[in-house]
mmCIF file of C-alpha atoms in Angstrom:
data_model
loop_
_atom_site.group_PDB
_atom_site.id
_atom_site.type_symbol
_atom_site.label_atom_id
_atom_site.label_comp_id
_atom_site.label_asym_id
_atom_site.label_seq_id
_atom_site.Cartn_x
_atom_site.Cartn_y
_atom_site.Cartn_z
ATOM 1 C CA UNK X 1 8.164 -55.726 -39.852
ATOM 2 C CA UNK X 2 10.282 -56.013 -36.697
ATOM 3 C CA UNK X 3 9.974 -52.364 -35.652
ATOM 4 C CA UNK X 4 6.527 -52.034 -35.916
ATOM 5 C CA UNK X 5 6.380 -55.454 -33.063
ATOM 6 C CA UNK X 6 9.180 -54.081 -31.101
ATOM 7 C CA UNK X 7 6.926 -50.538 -30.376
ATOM 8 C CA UNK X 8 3.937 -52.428 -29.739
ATOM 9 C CA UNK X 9 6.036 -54.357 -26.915
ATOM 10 C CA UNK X 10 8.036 -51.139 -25.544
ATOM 11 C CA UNK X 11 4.606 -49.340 -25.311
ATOM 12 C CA UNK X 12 2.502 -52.521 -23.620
ATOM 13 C CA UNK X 13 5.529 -53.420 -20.922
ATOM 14 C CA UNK X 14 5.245 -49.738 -20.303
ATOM 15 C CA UNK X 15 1.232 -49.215 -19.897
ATOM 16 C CA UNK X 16 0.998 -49.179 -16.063
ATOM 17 C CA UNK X 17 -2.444 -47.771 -16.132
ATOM 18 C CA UNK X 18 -4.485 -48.888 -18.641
ATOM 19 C CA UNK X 19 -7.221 -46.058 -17.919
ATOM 20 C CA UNK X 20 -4.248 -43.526 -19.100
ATOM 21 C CA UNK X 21 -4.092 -43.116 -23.234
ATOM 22 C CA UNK X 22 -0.606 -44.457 -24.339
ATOM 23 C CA UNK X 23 0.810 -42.962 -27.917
ATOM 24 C CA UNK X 24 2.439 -45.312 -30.232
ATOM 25 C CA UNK X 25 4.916 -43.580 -32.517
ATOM 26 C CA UNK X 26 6.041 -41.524 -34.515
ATOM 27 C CA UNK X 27 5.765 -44.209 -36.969
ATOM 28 C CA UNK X 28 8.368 -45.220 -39.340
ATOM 29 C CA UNK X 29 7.576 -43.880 -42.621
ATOM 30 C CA UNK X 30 7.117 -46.735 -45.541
ATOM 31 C CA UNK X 31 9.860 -45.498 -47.345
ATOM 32 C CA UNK X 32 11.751 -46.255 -43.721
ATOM 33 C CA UNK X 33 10.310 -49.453 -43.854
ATOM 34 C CA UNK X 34 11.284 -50.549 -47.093
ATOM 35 C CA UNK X 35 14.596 -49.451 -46.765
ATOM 36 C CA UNK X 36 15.481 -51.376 -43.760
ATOM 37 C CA UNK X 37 13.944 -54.694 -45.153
ATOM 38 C CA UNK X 38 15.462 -54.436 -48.630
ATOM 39 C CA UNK X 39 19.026 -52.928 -46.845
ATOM 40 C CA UNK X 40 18.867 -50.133 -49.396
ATOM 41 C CA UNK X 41 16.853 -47.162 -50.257
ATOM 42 C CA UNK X 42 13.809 -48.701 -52.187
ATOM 43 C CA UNK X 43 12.146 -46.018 -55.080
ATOM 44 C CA UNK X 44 8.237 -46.602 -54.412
ATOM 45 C CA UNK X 45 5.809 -44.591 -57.639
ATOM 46 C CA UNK X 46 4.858 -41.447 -56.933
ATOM 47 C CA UNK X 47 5.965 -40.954 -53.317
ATOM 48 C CA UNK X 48 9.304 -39.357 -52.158
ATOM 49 C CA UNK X 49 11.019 -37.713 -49.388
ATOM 50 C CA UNK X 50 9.761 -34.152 -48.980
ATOM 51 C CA UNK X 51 12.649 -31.599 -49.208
ATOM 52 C CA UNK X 52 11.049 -30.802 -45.412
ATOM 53 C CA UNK X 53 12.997 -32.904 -43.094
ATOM 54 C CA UNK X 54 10.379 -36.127 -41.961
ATOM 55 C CA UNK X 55 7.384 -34.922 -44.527
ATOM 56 C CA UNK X 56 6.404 -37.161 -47.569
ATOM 57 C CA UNK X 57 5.446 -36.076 -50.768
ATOM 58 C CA UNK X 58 2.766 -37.818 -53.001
ATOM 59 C CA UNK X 59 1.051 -37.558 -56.217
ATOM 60 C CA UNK X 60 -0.639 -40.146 -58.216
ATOM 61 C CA UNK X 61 -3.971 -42.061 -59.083
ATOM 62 C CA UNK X 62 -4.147 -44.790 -56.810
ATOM 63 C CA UNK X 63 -3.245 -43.398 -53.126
ATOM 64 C CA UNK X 64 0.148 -44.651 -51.065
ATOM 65 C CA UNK X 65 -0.197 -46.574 -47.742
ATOM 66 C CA UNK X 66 1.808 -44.399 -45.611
ATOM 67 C CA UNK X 67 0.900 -46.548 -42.110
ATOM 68 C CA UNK X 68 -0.279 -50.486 -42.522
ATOM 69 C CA UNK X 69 -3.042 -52.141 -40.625
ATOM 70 C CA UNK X 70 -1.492 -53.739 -37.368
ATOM 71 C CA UNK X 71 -2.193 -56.209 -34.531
ATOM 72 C CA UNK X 72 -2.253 -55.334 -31.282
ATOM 73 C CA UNK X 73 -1.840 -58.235 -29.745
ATOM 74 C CA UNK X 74 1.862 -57.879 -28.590
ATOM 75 C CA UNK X 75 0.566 -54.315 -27.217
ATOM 76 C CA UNK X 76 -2.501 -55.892 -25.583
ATOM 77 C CA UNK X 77 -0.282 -58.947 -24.318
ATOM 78 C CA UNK X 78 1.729 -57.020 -22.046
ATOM 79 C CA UNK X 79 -1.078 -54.438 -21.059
ATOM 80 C CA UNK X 80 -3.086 -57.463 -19.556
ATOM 81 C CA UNK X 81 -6.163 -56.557 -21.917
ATOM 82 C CA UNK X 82 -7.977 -57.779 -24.553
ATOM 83 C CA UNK X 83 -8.907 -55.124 -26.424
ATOM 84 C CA UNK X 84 -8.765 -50.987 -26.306
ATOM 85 C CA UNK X 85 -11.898 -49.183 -26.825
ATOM 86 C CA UNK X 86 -10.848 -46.782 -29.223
ATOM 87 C CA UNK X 87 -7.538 -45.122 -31.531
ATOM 88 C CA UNK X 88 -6.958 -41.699 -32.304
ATOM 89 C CA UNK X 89 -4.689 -41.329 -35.671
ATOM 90 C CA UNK X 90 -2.997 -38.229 -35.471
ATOM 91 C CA UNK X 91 -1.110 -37.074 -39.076
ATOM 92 C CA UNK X 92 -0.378 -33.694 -40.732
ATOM 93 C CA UNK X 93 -1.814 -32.844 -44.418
ATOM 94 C CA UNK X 94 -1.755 -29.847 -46.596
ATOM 95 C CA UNK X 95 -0.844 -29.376 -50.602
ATOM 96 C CA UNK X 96 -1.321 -26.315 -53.130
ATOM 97 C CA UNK X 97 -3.266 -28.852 -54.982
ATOM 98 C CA UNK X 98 -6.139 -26.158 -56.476
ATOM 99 C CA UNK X 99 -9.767 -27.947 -56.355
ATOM 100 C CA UNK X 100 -8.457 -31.516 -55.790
ATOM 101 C CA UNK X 101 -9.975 -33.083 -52.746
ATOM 102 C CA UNK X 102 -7.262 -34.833 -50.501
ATOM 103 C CA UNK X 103 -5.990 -36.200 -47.471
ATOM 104 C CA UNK X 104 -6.474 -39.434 -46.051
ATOM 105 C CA UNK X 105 -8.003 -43.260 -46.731
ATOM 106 C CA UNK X 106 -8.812 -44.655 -43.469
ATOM 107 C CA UNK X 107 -8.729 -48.565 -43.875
ATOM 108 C CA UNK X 108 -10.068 -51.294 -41.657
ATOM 109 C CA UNK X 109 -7.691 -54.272 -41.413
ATOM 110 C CA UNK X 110 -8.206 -57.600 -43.201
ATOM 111 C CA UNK X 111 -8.172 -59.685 -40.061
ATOM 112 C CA UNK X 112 -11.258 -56.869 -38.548
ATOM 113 C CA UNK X 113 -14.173 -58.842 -36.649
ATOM 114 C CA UNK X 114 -16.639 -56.839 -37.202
ATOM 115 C CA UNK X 115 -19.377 -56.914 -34.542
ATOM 116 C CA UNK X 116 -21.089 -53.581 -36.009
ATOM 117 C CA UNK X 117 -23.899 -53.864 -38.850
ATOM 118 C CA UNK X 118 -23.325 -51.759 -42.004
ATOM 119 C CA UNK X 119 -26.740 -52.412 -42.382
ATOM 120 C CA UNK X 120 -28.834 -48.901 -42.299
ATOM 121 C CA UNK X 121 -25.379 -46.959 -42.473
ATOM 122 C CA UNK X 122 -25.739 -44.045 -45.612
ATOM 123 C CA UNK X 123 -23.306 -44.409 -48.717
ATOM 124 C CA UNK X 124 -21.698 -41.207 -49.442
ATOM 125 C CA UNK X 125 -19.335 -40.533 -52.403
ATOM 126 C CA UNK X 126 -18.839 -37.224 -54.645
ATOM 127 C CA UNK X 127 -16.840 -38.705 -57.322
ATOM 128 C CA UNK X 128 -16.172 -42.467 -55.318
ATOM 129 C CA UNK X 129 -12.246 -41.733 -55.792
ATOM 130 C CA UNK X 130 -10.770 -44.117 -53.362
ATOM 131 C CA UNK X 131 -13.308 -46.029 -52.293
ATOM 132 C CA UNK X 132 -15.485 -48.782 -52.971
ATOM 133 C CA UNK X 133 -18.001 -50.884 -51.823
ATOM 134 C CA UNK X 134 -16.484 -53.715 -51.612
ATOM 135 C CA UNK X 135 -13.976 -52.087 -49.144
ATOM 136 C CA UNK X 136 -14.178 -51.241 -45.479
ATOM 137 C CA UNK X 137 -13.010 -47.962 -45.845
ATOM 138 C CA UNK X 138 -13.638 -44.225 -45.367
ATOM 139 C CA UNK X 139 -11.865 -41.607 -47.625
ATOM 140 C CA UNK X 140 -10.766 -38.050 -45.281
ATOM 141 C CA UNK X 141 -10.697 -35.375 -48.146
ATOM 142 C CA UNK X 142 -10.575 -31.291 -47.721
ATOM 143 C CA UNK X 143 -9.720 -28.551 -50.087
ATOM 144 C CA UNK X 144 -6.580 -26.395 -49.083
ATOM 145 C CA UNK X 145 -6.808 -22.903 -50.011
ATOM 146 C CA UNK X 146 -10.845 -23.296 -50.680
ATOM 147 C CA UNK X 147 -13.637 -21.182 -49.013
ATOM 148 C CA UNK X 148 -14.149 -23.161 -46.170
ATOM 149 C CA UNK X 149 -12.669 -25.741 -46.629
ATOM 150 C CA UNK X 150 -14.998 -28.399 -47.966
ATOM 151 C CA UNK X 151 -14.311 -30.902 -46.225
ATOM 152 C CA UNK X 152 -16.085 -34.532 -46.671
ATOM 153 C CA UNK X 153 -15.671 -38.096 -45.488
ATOM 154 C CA UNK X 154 -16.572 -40.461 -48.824
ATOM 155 C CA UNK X 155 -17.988 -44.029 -47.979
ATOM 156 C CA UNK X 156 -19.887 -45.777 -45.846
ATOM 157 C CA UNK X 157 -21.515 -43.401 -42.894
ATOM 158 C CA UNK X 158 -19.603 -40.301 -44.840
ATOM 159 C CA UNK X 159 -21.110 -36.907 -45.306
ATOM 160 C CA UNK X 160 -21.050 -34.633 -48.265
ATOM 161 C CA UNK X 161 -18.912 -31.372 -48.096
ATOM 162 C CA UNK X 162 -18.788 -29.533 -45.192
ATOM 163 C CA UNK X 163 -17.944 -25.890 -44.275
ATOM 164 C CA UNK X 164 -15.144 -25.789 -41.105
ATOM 165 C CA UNK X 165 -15.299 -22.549 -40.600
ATOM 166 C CA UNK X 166 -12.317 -21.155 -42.180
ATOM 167 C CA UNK X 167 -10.473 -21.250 -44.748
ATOM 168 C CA UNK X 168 -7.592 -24.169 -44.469
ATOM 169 C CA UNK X 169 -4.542 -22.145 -45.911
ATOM 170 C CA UNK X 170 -2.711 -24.101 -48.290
ATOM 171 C CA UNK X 171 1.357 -24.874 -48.425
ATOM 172 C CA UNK X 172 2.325 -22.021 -49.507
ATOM 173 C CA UNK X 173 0.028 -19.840 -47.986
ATOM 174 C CA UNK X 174 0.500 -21.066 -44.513
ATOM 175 C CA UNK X 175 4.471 -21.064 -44.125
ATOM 176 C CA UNK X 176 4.272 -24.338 -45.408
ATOM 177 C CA UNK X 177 2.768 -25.752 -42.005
ATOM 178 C CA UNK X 178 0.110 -28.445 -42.013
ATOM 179 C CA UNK X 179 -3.128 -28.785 -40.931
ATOM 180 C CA UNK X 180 -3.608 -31.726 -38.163
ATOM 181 C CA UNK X 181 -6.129 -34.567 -38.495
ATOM 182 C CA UNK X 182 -6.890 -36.150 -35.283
ATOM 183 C CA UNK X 183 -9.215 -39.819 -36.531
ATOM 184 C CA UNK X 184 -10.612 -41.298 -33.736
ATOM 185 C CA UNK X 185 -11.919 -44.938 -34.541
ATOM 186 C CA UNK X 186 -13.483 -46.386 -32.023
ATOM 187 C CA UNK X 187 -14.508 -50.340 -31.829
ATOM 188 C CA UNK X 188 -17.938 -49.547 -31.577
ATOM 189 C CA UNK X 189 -18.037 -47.703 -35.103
ATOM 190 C CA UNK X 190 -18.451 -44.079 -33.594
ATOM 191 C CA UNK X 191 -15.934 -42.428 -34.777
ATOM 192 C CA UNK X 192 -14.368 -38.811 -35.186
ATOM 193 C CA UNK X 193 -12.804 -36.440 -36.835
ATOM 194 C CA UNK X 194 -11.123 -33.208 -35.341
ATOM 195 C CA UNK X 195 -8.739 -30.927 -37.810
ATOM 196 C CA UNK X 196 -6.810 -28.084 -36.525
ATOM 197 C CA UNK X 197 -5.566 -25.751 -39.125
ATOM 198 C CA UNK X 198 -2.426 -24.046 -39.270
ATOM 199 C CA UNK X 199 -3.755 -21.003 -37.697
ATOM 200 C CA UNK X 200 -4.845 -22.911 -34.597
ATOM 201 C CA UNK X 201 -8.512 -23.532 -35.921
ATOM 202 C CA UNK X 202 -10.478 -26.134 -34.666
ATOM 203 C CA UNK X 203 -13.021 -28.076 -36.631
ATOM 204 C CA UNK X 204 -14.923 -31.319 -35.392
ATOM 205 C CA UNK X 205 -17.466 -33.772 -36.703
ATOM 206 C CA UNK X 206 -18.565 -37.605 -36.026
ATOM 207 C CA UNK X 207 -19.564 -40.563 -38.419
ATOM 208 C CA UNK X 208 -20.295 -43.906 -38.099
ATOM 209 C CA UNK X 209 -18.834 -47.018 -39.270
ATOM 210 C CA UNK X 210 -16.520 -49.696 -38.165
ATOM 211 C CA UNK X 211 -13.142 -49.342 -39.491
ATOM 212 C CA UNK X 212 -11.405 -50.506 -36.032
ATOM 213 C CA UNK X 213 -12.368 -53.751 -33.597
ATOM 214 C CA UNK X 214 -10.236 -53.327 -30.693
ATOM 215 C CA UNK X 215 -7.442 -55.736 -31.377
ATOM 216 C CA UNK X 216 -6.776 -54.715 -35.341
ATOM 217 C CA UNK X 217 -5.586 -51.214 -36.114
ATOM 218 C CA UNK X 218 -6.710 -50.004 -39.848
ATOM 219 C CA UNK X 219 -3.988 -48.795 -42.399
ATOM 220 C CA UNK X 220 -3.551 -45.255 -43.375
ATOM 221 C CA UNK X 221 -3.493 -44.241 -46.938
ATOM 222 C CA UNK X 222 -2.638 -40.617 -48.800
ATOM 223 C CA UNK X 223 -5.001 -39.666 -51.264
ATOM 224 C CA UNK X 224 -5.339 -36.733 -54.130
ATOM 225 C CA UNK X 225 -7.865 -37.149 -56.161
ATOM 226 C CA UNK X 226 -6.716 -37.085 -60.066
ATOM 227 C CA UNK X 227 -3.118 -37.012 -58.653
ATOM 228 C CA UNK X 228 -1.817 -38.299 -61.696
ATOM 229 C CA UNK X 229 -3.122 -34.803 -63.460
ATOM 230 C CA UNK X 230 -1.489 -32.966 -60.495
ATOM 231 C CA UNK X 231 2.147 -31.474 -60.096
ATOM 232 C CA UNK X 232 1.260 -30.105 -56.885
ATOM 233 C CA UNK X 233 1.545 -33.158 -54.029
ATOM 234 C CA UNK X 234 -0.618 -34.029 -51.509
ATOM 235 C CA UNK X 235 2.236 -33.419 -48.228
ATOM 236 C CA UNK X 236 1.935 -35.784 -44.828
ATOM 237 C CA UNK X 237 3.925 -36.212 -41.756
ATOM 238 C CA UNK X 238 4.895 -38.641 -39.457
ATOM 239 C CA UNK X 239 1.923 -40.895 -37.873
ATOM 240 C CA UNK X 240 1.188 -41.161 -34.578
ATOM 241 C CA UNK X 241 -1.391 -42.836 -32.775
ATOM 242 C CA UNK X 242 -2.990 -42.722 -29.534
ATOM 243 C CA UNK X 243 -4.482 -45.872 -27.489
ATOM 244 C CA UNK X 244 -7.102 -45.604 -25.600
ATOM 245 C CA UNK X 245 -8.354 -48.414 -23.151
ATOM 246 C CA UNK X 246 -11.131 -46.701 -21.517
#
């Protein structure tokens, strides 16, 4: 997709100091993607428009790439480097999804060199909704509206549910605000995870494993676990992410 190269270009002719972080985006949503390929709005299952100007709505069994995996190279071209030590996915999630665990599928790219050993790395799942062995991947999921939160990263390196602190309020609740995940995947496999809530809570905690090499940037995925039982969507905003060389 054309845009997708031309912001990689604008942001690499434009990195004058590669020790500074450089954002990339707002991304175009995949619904604005598909629209400007096909030359017409295109209907994709189970994700639509949120009546909240720039939000998306989804709800179903499978997830919904909201972001795919992209080369840097144009980025990296211009910026005289080879590769940047480490992205920080910024998006906005919240639902009134009741006891459904949801947010995010982190997913390394196809074309990922991977120069870090899963080897030794734990396997954590609770129910294994959204990811797989087989997949380099790490599912992001919290509980809006639940005691604490309960948040948990499912996969390889993952941890089990996790008290934030507070209680993440859910759509309704908050004003219907959302709560930010900043994802910071760094080529080394140390990564982490820092949510904000709606309140202006802060909530941080690291894991290990490879999703990200330097050069290839992993997709990003909604998820709601049993969606397709759920009339209550899992709500996202724009992407952005944040390069860092250093």
């Amino acid at each position: 997709y054309y845009g997708f190269e031309e912001m990689l270009n604008e942001a690499g002719k434009g990195c004058s100091d590669a020790t500074a972080a450089l954002t990339l985006g707002p991304m175009p949503s995949i619904l604005q993607v598909l629209e400007e390929l096909a030359g017409e709005p295109t209907e994709v299952e189970r994700l639509k428009a949120s009546s909240k100007e720039g939000l998306l709505e989804f709800s179903g069994p499978d997830g919904c790439m909201l972001v795919p995996s992209l080369s840097l190279a144009p980025l990296l071209k211009h910026a005289g480097e080879k590769a940047v030590k480490s992205l920080t996915i910024k998006v906005g999630v919240n639902s009134n999804a009741s006891n459904q665990g949801l947010g995010v599928i982190i997913a390394a790219s196809p074309l990922l060199d991977p120069t870090v050993a899963e080897d030794g790395l734990p396997w954590y799942v609770y129910n294994s909704y959204g990811v797989s062995r087989d997949t380099r991947s790490n599912a992001i999921k919290f509980h809006p509206g639940m005691r604490g939160g309960q948040l948990r990263i499912e996969g390889r390196g993952g941890f089990e549910n996790s008290d934030t602190g507070f209680t993440p309020l859910n759509w309704s609740e908050s004003g219907e605000k959302l709560h930010l995940f900043e994802i910071t995947v760094g080529a080394d496999g140390e990564n982490r995870l820092r949510m904000t809530g709606t309140e202006g809570q802060e909530w941080t905690k690291d894991w290990k494993h490879q999703l990200f090499d330097g050069r290839n940037a992993p997709s990003v995925h909604a998820w709601l676990d049993m969606g397709s039982r759920s009339n209550q969507p899992v709500i996202t905003s724009p992407i952005s992410v944040d390069v860092h060389f250093e």
